[in-house]
Short mmCIF file of C-alpha atoms and ligand atoms in Angstrom, two decimals:
data_model
loop_
_atom_site.label_atom_id
_atom_site.label_comp_id
_atom_site.label_asym_id
_atom_site.label_seq_id
_atom_site.Cartn_x
_atom_site.Cartn_y
_atom_site.Cartn_z
CA MET A 1 -57.01 30.10 82.14
CA SER A 2 -57.24 33.73 81.07
CA TYR A 3 -58.16 35.02 77.66
CA LEU A 4 -54.47 35.30 76.94
CA GLY A 5 -53.31 31.87 77.97
CA SER A 6 -51.23 31.04 81.00
CA THR A 7 -47.96 32.55 79.81
CA ALA A 8 -49.25 35.99 78.98
CA MET A 9 -51.19 37.15 82.00
CA THR A 10 -49.50 40.53 82.04
CA LEU A 11 -50.55 41.60 78.55
CA GLU A 12 -53.91 43.25 78.17
CA LYS A 13 -54.46 42.25 74.58
CA PRO A 14 -52.71 39.67 72.45
CA ALA A 15 -49.68 40.99 70.58
CA ILE A 16 -50.12 41.77 66.91
CA VAL A 17 -48.20 40.07 64.13
CA ARG A 18 -48.31 42.13 60.95
CA LEU A 19 -47.39 40.46 57.67
CA LYS A 20 -45.25 41.95 54.91
CA PRO A 21 -47.22 43.39 51.99
CA GLY A 22 -48.63 40.66 49.76
CA ARG A 23 -47.84 37.81 52.17
CA GLU A 24 -51.46 37.26 53.26
CA ALA A 25 -52.57 35.30 50.17
CA SER A 26 -52.09 31.80 51.61
CA VAL A 27 -53.68 32.77 54.93
CA VAL A 28 -56.73 34.13 53.12
CA ARG A 29 -56.97 30.68 51.52
CA ARG A 30 -56.99 29.18 55.04
CA HIS A 31 -53.38 28.07 55.29
CA PRO A 32 -52.75 28.25 59.07
CA TRP A 33 -48.95 28.67 59.10
CA ILE A 34 -47.14 32.02 59.18
CA PHE A 35 -43.43 31.58 58.43
CA SER A 36 -40.96 33.99 60.04
CA GLY A 37 -40.02 35.39 56.61
CA ALA A 38 -43.59 36.57 55.98
CA ILE A 39 -43.70 38.71 59.11
CA GLY A 40 -43.16 42.44 58.72
CA LYS A 41 -43.39 43.44 62.35
CA VAL A 42 -44.46 42.14 65.76
CA GLN A 43 -46.22 44.70 67.96
CA GLY A 44 -45.83 43.76 71.62
CA SER A 45 -43.49 41.10 72.93
CA PRO A 46 -45.26 37.76 72.83
CA ALA A 47 -43.61 34.87 74.68
CA SER A 48 -43.58 31.28 73.47
CA GLY A 49 -47.13 29.96 73.41
CA ASP A 50 -48.87 33.32 73.71
CA LEU A 51 -51.88 34.18 71.61
CA VAL A 52 -51.33 36.68 68.80
CA ARG A 53 -53.64 38.39 66.35
CA VAL A 54 -52.43 38.37 62.76
CA PHE A 55 -53.02 41.31 60.41
CA SER A 56 -52.16 41.94 56.78
CA ALA A 57 -49.92 44.89 55.93
CA ASP A 58 -53.06 46.85 55.00
CA ASP A 59 -54.61 46.19 58.40
CA ARG A 60 -57.07 43.37 57.67
CA LEU A 61 -57.44 40.91 60.53
CA LEU A 62 -56.50 37.44 59.22
CA GLY A 63 -56.89 35.34 62.34
CA VAL A 64 -55.84 34.46 65.86
CA GLY A 65 -53.03 32.02 66.56
CA GLY A 66 -50.26 30.90 68.88
CA PHE A 67 -46.72 32.29 68.83
CA SER A 68 -43.65 30.05 68.55
CA PRO A 69 -40.46 32.17 68.64
CA ASN A 70 -38.11 29.19 68.18
CA SER A 71 -39.73 27.79 65.08
CA GLN A 72 -39.56 28.94 61.46
CA ILE A 73 -43.33 28.44 61.57
CA ARG A 74 -43.66 31.45 63.84
CA VAL A 75 -47.45 31.44 64.16
CA ARG A 76 -50.10 28.77 63.66
CA LEU A 77 -53.67 29.96 63.48
CA PHE A 78 -56.45 28.54 65.59
CA SER A 79 -59.00 30.60 63.74
CA PHE A 80 -59.31 32.69 60.58
CA CYS A 81 -61.56 35.28 62.22
CA ASP A 82 -61.51 37.38 65.36
CA VAL A 83 -62.67 34.89 67.95
CA GLU A 84 -61.84 34.68 71.62
CA ILE A 85 -59.55 31.70 72.20
CA ASN A 86 -60.53 30.31 75.60
CA PRO A 87 -61.59 26.96 77.12
CA ASP A 88 -65.05 27.28 75.55
CA TYR A 89 -63.49 27.71 72.15
CA PHE A 90 -61.42 24.53 72.57
CA SER A 91 -64.42 22.67 73.93
CA ARG A 92 -66.38 23.52 70.77
CA GLN A 93 -63.48 22.47 68.54
CA ILE A 94 -63.08 19.09 70.27
CA GLU A 95 -66.83 18.49 70.11
CA ARG A 96 -66.76 19.24 66.40
CA ALA A 97 -63.77 16.91 65.82
CA ILE A 98 -65.54 14.04 67.61
CA LYS A 99 -68.79 14.66 65.69
CA ARG A 100 -66.91 14.66 62.40
CA ARG A 101 -65.55 11.18 63.17
CA HIS A 102 -69.03 9.94 63.97
CA THR A 103 -70.29 10.99 60.55
CA ILE A 104 -67.55 9.18 58.61
CA LEU A 105 -66.63 6.09 60.61
CA ASN A 106 -68.54 3.01 61.57
CA HIS A 107 -67.71 2.80 65.24
CA THR A 108 -69.11 -0.68 65.59
CA GLN A 109 -66.34 -1.97 63.33
CA ARG A 110 -63.35 -0.35 64.98
CA SER A 111 -62.41 0.75 68.46
CA ALA A 112 -59.47 2.90 67.39
CA PHE A 113 -59.30 6.01 65.26
CA ARG A 114 -57.75 9.46 65.12
CA LEU A 115 -59.99 11.81 67.06
CA VAL A 116 -58.07 15.04 66.41
CA TYR A 117 -55.76 15.62 63.46
CA GLY A 118 -54.06 18.94 64.21
CA GLU A 119 -54.45 21.71 61.66
CA SER A 120 -57.16 19.77 59.77
CA ASP A 121 -59.35 20.09 62.87
CA ASP A 122 -58.28 23.73 63.49
CA LEU A 123 -56.29 22.53 66.49
CA PRO A 124 -52.72 23.06 65.26
CA GLY A 125 -50.12 20.72 66.74
CA LEU A 126 -52.66 18.56 68.58
CA ILE A 127 -52.94 14.87 67.72
CA VAL A 128 -55.36 12.65 69.63
CA ASP A 129 -55.72 8.96 68.86
CA LYS A 130 -58.39 6.86 70.53
CA TYR A 131 -57.49 3.27 71.35
CA SER A 132 -60.53 1.55 72.87
CA ASP A 133 -61.06 3.23 76.27
CA PHE A 134 -57.84 5.28 76.22
CA LEU A 135 -56.69 8.40 74.43
CA VAL A 136 -53.10 9.06 73.39
CA CYS A 137 -52.20 12.65 72.59
CA GLN A 138 -49.30 14.65 71.24
CA PHE A 139 -48.78 18.38 71.75
CA LEU A 140 -46.43 19.40 68.94
CA PHE A 141 -46.70 23.19 68.86
CA ALA A 142 -45.62 25.85 71.37
CA GLY A 143 -48.99 27.59 70.96
CA ILE A 144 -51.01 24.53 72.01
CA GLU A 145 -48.75 23.68 74.97
CA PRO A 146 -50.21 26.27 77.44
CA TRP A 147 -53.66 24.79 76.83
CA LYS A 148 -52.63 21.23 77.66
CA SER A 149 -54.44 20.84 80.97
CA THR A 150 -57.55 22.58 79.60
CA LEU A 151 -57.57 20.28 76.57
CA VAL A 152 -56.95 17.15 78.65
CA ASP A 153 -59.96 17.99 80.85
CA ILE A 154 -62.14 18.65 77.81
CA LEU A 155 -61.03 15.42 76.12
CA ALA A 156 -61.66 13.40 79.29
CA GLU A 157 -65.13 14.85 79.66
CA GLN A 158 -66.23 14.60 76.06
CA SER A 159 -64.77 11.19 75.20
CA GLY A 160 -65.69 9.34 78.39
CA CYS A 161 -62.29 7.58 78.28
CA CYS A 162 -60.62 5.94 81.31
CA GLY A 163 -57.22 7.47 80.81
CA ILE A 164 -55.20 9.88 78.69
CA PHE A 165 -51.56 9.19 77.89
CA GLU A 166 -49.28 11.87 76.46
CA ARG A 167 -46.68 10.89 73.85
CA SER A 168 -45.12 14.30 73.24
CA ASP A 169 -41.74 12.72 72.55
CA ALA A 170 -41.52 13.52 68.84
CA SER A 171 -38.37 15.38 67.82
CA SER A 172 -40.50 18.13 66.24
CA ARG A 173 -41.08 19.33 69.84
CA LEU A 174 -37.45 20.45 69.97
CA LYS A 175 -37.96 22.81 67.00
CA GLU A 176 -40.75 24.40 69.04
CA GLY A 177 -38.40 24.88 71.99
CA LEU A 178 -40.37 22.29 73.98
CA PRO A 179 -38.83 19.35 75.87
CA LYS A 180 -39.85 15.80 75.01
CA THR A 181 -42.25 14.33 77.53
CA SER A 182 -44.50 11.31 77.91
CA GLY A 183 -46.72 9.72 80.55
CA VAL A 184 -50.22 9.58 81.97
CA VAL A 185 -51.85 13.03 82.05
CA TRP A 186 -55.31 11.99 83.21
CA GLY A 187 -57.02 8.95 84.72
CA GLU A 188 -55.73 5.39 84.54
CA GLN A 189 -52.45 4.11 83.18
CA PRO A 190 -53.15 2.12 79.99
CA PRO A 191 -52.22 -1.57 80.09
CA GLU A 192 -48.78 -2.45 78.69
CA THR A 193 -50.51 -3.94 75.66
CA LEU A 194 -53.78 -2.22 74.88
CA LEU A 195 -56.21 -4.26 72.79
CA ILE A 196 -58.06 -2.70 69.89
CA ASN A 197 -60.33 -4.16 67.24
CA GLU A 198 -60.44 -3.19 63.60
CA HIS A 199 -62.81 -4.83 61.11
CA GLU A 200 -62.87 -8.13 62.98
CA MET A 201 -59.12 -8.11 63.57
CA TYR A 202 -57.53 -7.65 66.99
CA PHE A 203 -54.28 -5.83 67.64
CA GLY A 204 -52.16 -5.16 70.70
CA VAL A 205 -50.86 -1.60 70.93
CA ASP A 206 -47.89 -0.50 73.02
CA VAL A 207 -49.03 3.01 73.85
CA ALA A 208 -46.08 3.92 76.05
CA GLY A 209 -43.21 2.45 74.03
CA GLY A 210 -44.51 1.97 70.46
CA GLN A 211 -43.89 4.29 67.54
CA LYS A 212 -45.76 7.60 67.31
CA THR A 213 -48.85 7.05 69.48
CA GLY A 214 -48.50 3.26 69.22
CA PHE A 215 -50.23 2.20 66.02
CA TYR A 216 -50.68 3.29 62.37
CA LEU A 217 -54.33 4.25 62.21
CA ASP A 218 -53.81 6.04 58.89
CA GLN A 219 -53.58 2.62 57.16
CA VAL A 220 -56.88 1.15 58.39
CA GLU A 221 -58.73 1.43 55.05
CA ASN A 222 -55.65 0.20 53.17
CA ARG A 223 -55.49 -2.88 55.37
CA GLN A 224 -59.06 -3.66 54.29
CA PHE A 225 -57.93 -3.46 50.68
CA VAL A 226 -55.03 -5.84 51.35
CA GLN A 227 -57.38 -8.24 53.10
CA GLN A 228 -59.68 -8.26 50.06
CA CYS A 229 -57.00 -9.22 47.56
CA SER A 230 -54.86 -11.68 49.55
CA LYS A 231 -56.65 -14.99 49.04
CA ASP A 232 -54.16 -17.82 48.48
CA LYS A 233 -51.30 -15.32 48.02
CA THR A 234 -47.80 -15.35 49.42
CA VAL A 235 -47.13 -11.95 50.99
CA LEU A 236 -43.91 -10.15 51.86
CA ASN A 237 -44.71 -7.29 54.25
CA CYS A 238 -41.67 -4.99 54.54
CA PHE A 239 -41.50 -2.36 57.30
CA SER A 240 -44.25 -4.37 58.97
CA TYR A 241 -44.08 -2.70 62.41
CA THR A 242 -46.51 -4.80 64.53
CA GLY A 243 -47.66 -6.86 61.56
CA ALA A 244 -51.02 -5.21 60.90
CA PHE A 245 -50.82 -5.70 57.12
CA SER A 246 -49.67 -9.30 57.64
CA VAL A 247 -52.67 -10.04 59.87
CA ALA A 248 -55.00 -8.40 57.31
CA ALA A 249 -53.51 -10.52 54.51
CA LEU A 250 -53.70 -13.74 56.54
CA LYS A 251 -57.29 -12.99 57.58
CA GLY A 252 -58.01 -12.48 53.89
CA GLY A 253 -56.75 -15.99 53.13
CA ALA A 254 -53.08 -15.45 52.27
CA SER A 255 -51.27 -18.77 52.34
CA HIS A 256 -48.22 -17.25 54.05
CA ALA A 257 -46.98 -13.82 55.15
CA ILE A 258 -43.51 -12.64 56.11
CA SER A 259 -43.20 -9.56 58.32
CA VAL A 260 -39.85 -7.76 57.97
CA ASP A 261 -38.88 -4.98 60.38
CA ALA A 262 -35.77 -3.56 62.00
CA SER A 263 -37.43 -3.49 65.42
CA ALA A 264 -37.42 -6.71 67.46
CA ALA A 265 -40.03 -5.30 69.86
CA ALA A 266 -42.40 -4.49 66.97
CA LEU A 267 -41.93 -8.00 65.55
CA GLN A 268 -42.72 -9.60 68.90
CA LEU A 269 -46.02 -7.73 68.86
CA ALA A 270 -46.53 -8.88 65.25
CA ILE A 271 -46.12 -12.51 66.37
CA ASP A 272 -48.56 -11.90 69.24
CA ASN A 273 -51.01 -10.19 66.87
CA VAL A 274 -51.02 -13.19 64.55
CA ALA A 275 -51.81 -15.47 67.51
CA ARG A 276 -54.45 -13.05 68.78
CA ASN A 277 -56.36 -13.48 65.52
CA ASP A 278 -56.42 -17.28 65.69
CA ILE A 279 -54.10 -17.59 62.73
CA ASP A 280 -51.91 -20.68 62.64
CA GLN A 281 -48.36 -19.49 63.44
CA SER A 282 -46.96 -21.65 60.63
CA ARG A 283 -48.52 -19.23 58.13
CA HIS A 284 -46.42 -16.32 59.43
CA THR A 285 -42.68 -15.63 59.64
CA ALA A 286 -41.12 -12.65 61.40
CA VAL A 287 -37.76 -11.49 60.05
CA GLU A 288 -35.70 -8.92 61.91
CA GLY A 289 -33.45 -6.96 59.59
CA ASN A 290 -32.87 -4.06 57.26
CA ALA A 291 -35.56 -4.35 54.58
CA PHE A 292 -33.19 -3.05 51.88
CA ASN A 293 -30.87 -6.01 52.54
CA VAL A 294 -33.62 -8.55 53.13
CA LEU A 295 -35.12 -7.79 49.69
CA ARG A 296 -31.72 -8.43 48.08
CA SER A 297 -31.21 -11.66 49.99
CA TYR A 298 -34.57 -13.02 48.77
CA GLN A 299 -33.49 -12.20 45.21
CA GLN A 300 -30.27 -14.13 45.68
CA ALA A 301 -32.29 -17.04 47.01
CA GLY A 302 -34.55 -16.87 43.93
CA GLN A 303 -37.66 -16.39 46.04
CA GLN A 304 -40.90 -15.00 44.60
CA PHE A 305 -44.04 -13.54 46.18
CA ASP A 306 -47.56 -12.80 44.95
CA MET A 307 -47.69 -9.54 46.90
CA VAL A 308 -44.99 -7.28 48.30
CA ILE A 309 -45.94 -4.42 50.65
CA LEU A 310 -43.51 -1.54 51.27
CA ASP A 311 -44.45 0.91 54.03
CA PRO A 312 -41.18 2.56 55.08
CA PRO A 313 -40.78 5.42 57.55
CA LYS A 314 -40.70 9.00 56.27
CA PHE A 315 -37.58 9.34 54.08
CA ALA A 316 -38.02 13.08 53.29
CA GLU A 317 -38.60 15.44 56.21
CA ASN A 318 -38.51 18.45 53.86
CA LYS A 319 -38.07 19.50 50.20
CA LYS A 320 -34.28 19.45 50.45
CA GLN A 321 -34.31 15.75 51.27
CA VAL A 322 -36.55 14.81 48.33
CA PRO A 323 -33.81 13.70 45.85
CA LYS A 324 -32.19 11.36 48.38
CA ALA A 325 -35.57 10.04 49.52
CA ALA A 326 -36.62 9.47 45.91
CA ARG A 327 -33.55 7.28 45.38
CA ALA A 328 -34.45 5.23 48.47
CA TYR A 329 -38.09 4.77 47.38
CA LYS A 330 -36.91 3.80 43.91
CA ASP A 331 -34.43 1.27 45.26
CA LEU A 332 -37.11 -0.35 47.39
CA SER A 333 -39.63 -0.66 44.55
CA LEU A 334 -36.89 -1.84 42.18
CA GLN A 335 -35.75 -4.60 44.53
CA ALA A 336 -39.32 -5.53 45.46
CA SER A 337 -40.61 -5.74 41.89
CA LYS A 338 -37.85 -8.22 41.00
CA LEU A 339 -39.39 -10.55 43.61
CA ILE A 340 -42.96 -10.38 42.36
CA ALA A 341 -44.39 -13.36 40.51
CA PRO A 342 -45.89 -12.40 37.11
CA GLY A 343 -49.29 -10.75 37.68
CA GLY A 344 -48.55 -10.20 41.37
CA LEU A 345 -49.06 -6.96 43.32
CA LEU A 346 -46.62 -4.32 44.51
CA ILE A 347 -48.22 -2.17 47.22
CA THR A 348 -45.89 0.71 47.87
CA PHE A 349 -46.38 3.65 50.24
CA SER A 350 -44.72 6.96 51.01
CA CYS A 351 -45.59 8.97 54.10
CA SER A 352 -43.27 11.82 53.11
CA GLY A 353 -45.47 14.89 52.67
CA ALA A 354 -42.75 16.49 50.52
CA ILE A 355 -43.23 13.78 47.87
CA ASP A 356 -46.57 14.05 46.11
CA MET A 357 -48.49 11.32 44.31
CA ASN A 358 -47.26 12.43 40.87
CA LEU A 359 -43.63 12.19 41.86
CA PHE A 360 -44.20 8.92 43.71
CA GLN A 361 -45.82 7.46 40.61
CA LYS A 362 -42.83 8.53 38.48
CA ILE A 363 -40.40 7.01 40.98
CA THR A 364 -42.34 3.74 40.92
CA ALA A 365 -42.51 3.73 37.12
CA ASP A 366 -38.72 4.23 36.92
CA ALA A 367 -38.18 1.42 39.40
CA LEU A 368 -40.25 -1.05 37.38
CA GLN A 369 -38.49 0.04 34.20
CA ASP A 370 -35.07 -0.60 35.75
CA ALA A 371 -36.26 -3.96 37.06
CA LYS A 372 -37.26 -4.79 33.45
CA ARG A 373 -40.86 -5.27 34.55
CA HIS A 374 -43.97 -3.47 33.39
CA GLY A 375 -47.22 -2.95 35.17
CA GLU A 376 -50.31 -0.93 35.77
CA ILE A 377 -51.76 0.93 38.74
CA VAL A 378 -54.92 -0.78 39.90
CA ARG A 379 -55.60 1.46 42.92
CA TYR A 380 -54.42 4.70 44.49
CA LEU A 381 -54.35 4.58 48.28
CA HIS A 382 -54.44 7.41 50.83
CA GLN A 383 -54.57 8.14 54.54
CA GLY A 384 -57.89 7.23 56.17
CA ALA A 385 -60.97 9.42 56.52
CA ASP A 386 -60.16 10.19 60.16
CA HIS A 387 -57.02 11.99 58.88
CA PRO A 388 -58.87 14.58 56.75
CA ILE A 389 -56.98 16.85 54.37
CA ALA A 390 -57.79 20.54 54.84
CA LEU A 391 -58.16 22.01 51.36
CA GLY A 392 -56.22 25.13 52.30
CA PHE A 393 -53.45 23.12 53.97
CA PRO A 394 -51.86 20.65 51.56
CA GLU A 395 -49.32 19.64 54.23
CA SER A 396 -52.11 17.65 55.89
CA GLN A 397 -51.91 15.19 52.98
CA TYR A 398 -48.94 12.93 53.55
CA LEU A 399 -49.73 9.25 53.01
CA LYS A 400 -49.91 7.95 49.47
CA GLY A 401 -49.84 4.46 48.12
CA LEU A 402 -49.86 2.70 44.76
CA VAL A 403 -51.15 -0.77 44.08
CA CYS A 404 -49.40 -1.95 40.92
CA ARG A 405 -49.93 -5.18 39.09
CA VAL A 406 -46.46 -6.26 38.03
CA ASN A 407 -46.21 -8.25 34.82
N1 LIG R 1 -46.86 -0.85 57.96
C1 LIG R 1 -46.87 -0.57 59.37
C2 LIG R 1 -46.22 0.74 59.72
C3 LIG R 1 -44.76 0.88 59.28
S1 LIG R 1 -43.91 2.15 60.12
C4 LIG R 1 -48.30 -0.65 59.89
O1 LIG R 1 -49.26 -0.62 59.10
O2 LIG R 1 -48.48 -0.74 61.11
C5 LIG R 1 -42.28 1.91 59.56
C6 LIG R 1 -41.55 0.72 60.16
O3 LIG R 1 -40.31 0.61 59.49
C7 LIG R 1 -41.21 0.80 61.64
O4 LIG R 1 -41.75 -0.32 62.29
C8 LIG R 1 -39.68 0.74 61.70
O5 LIG R 1 -39.20 -0.07 62.78
C9 LIG R 1 -39.35 0.08 60.40
N2 LIG R 1 -38.03 0.37 59.80
C10 LIG R 1 -37.39 1.54 59.69
N3 LIG R 1 -36.27 1.39 58.95
C11 LIG R 1 -36.21 0.08 58.58
C12 LIG R 1 -35.33 -0.67 57.77
N4 LIG R 1 -34.28 -0.13 57.18
N5 LIG R 1 -35.60 -1.98 57.60
C13 LIG R 1 -36.68 -2.56 58.17
N6 LIG R 1 -37.56 -1.87 58.93
C14 LIG R 1 -37.34 -0.57 59.12
#
């Protein structure tokens, strides 16, 4: 690949994107996104995926990034200085991302973790999750797309994996003007159900057909918390996906766990995951349904639980959707808290980046108030350490959770 990337062989130097006066402040603070509205002028005619150099209106070089003409996020920066973006550069970045994981994770206790977390690893739009001997990656930005085969080769070499599977089928690809695609991009095809281990638990992951890259690695540390406080508890795990929280609770001594999810395929894996961990099947029930309705039906039946977990999908994709999402989060916590036995735990999550912890706490407080319950937060939960939050890029913080004792 040339200095300019595969789509820009004819240009001698990367095009220049010059910002409007005063619009460089966030970039100077290492925010890697340049929105179309901040751009004063583009010198040259960069195509989708081409490298561009970004300058302030007063001619200071701010960084080098990739160009995405279809997206409101017109440029994402690879670097905040004038560095040559080439295979060596990506090789150094991947090496650094892998090293970072080695300093924060105990690899003897888990075979799966996020190896590359996009902008937080200065690799915008690139997600790489490691599941035992396989990698699963997503290319979610037009500027990273031309480097796919380079990055796949680097990942194969540096990770020593047996195969790399691409899951670039997220709808955010369409905003980048990229088609959805998925399949093996290097080495062996992963087995239909790939086995991983996590703190003495075993899970099957459907890499090709599961959600996102197949498993929710951002919840690993939170599953440990659930395991620690589940002894002798009855647990209702809503939005369970493949039952990872249910397995953690049952391993921690929960007397019974119910996994509720809308996906029959995810629930089948949940049932298999319970068996895989030598847990008596009678301690687990899988319920296929809409969690909003299931919560109401348990109320009608007068059922109570010692712990209710709520981990719904992202309700707010952007700021505009926050009011509607807030109503949905409130409804869930309201319905759930009515089911909690006095002194029991409500563990409620939001993975909507547009809703911050303060707002989520207010929503939860309102829900308990309306349910005529009171409580206290005993723990704040977050995404795991392999999903680091770049200080200059608050968008990298998305998962938040509250553990509330409900009285
Ligand atoms: N807690 C899980 C991840 C949950 S992801 C884990 O740790 O692995 C969100 C899940 O919500 C998905 O499995 C999806 O199928 C499910 N879902 C989405 N809408 C739903 C609804 N209305 N009712 C029940 N499940 C729903």
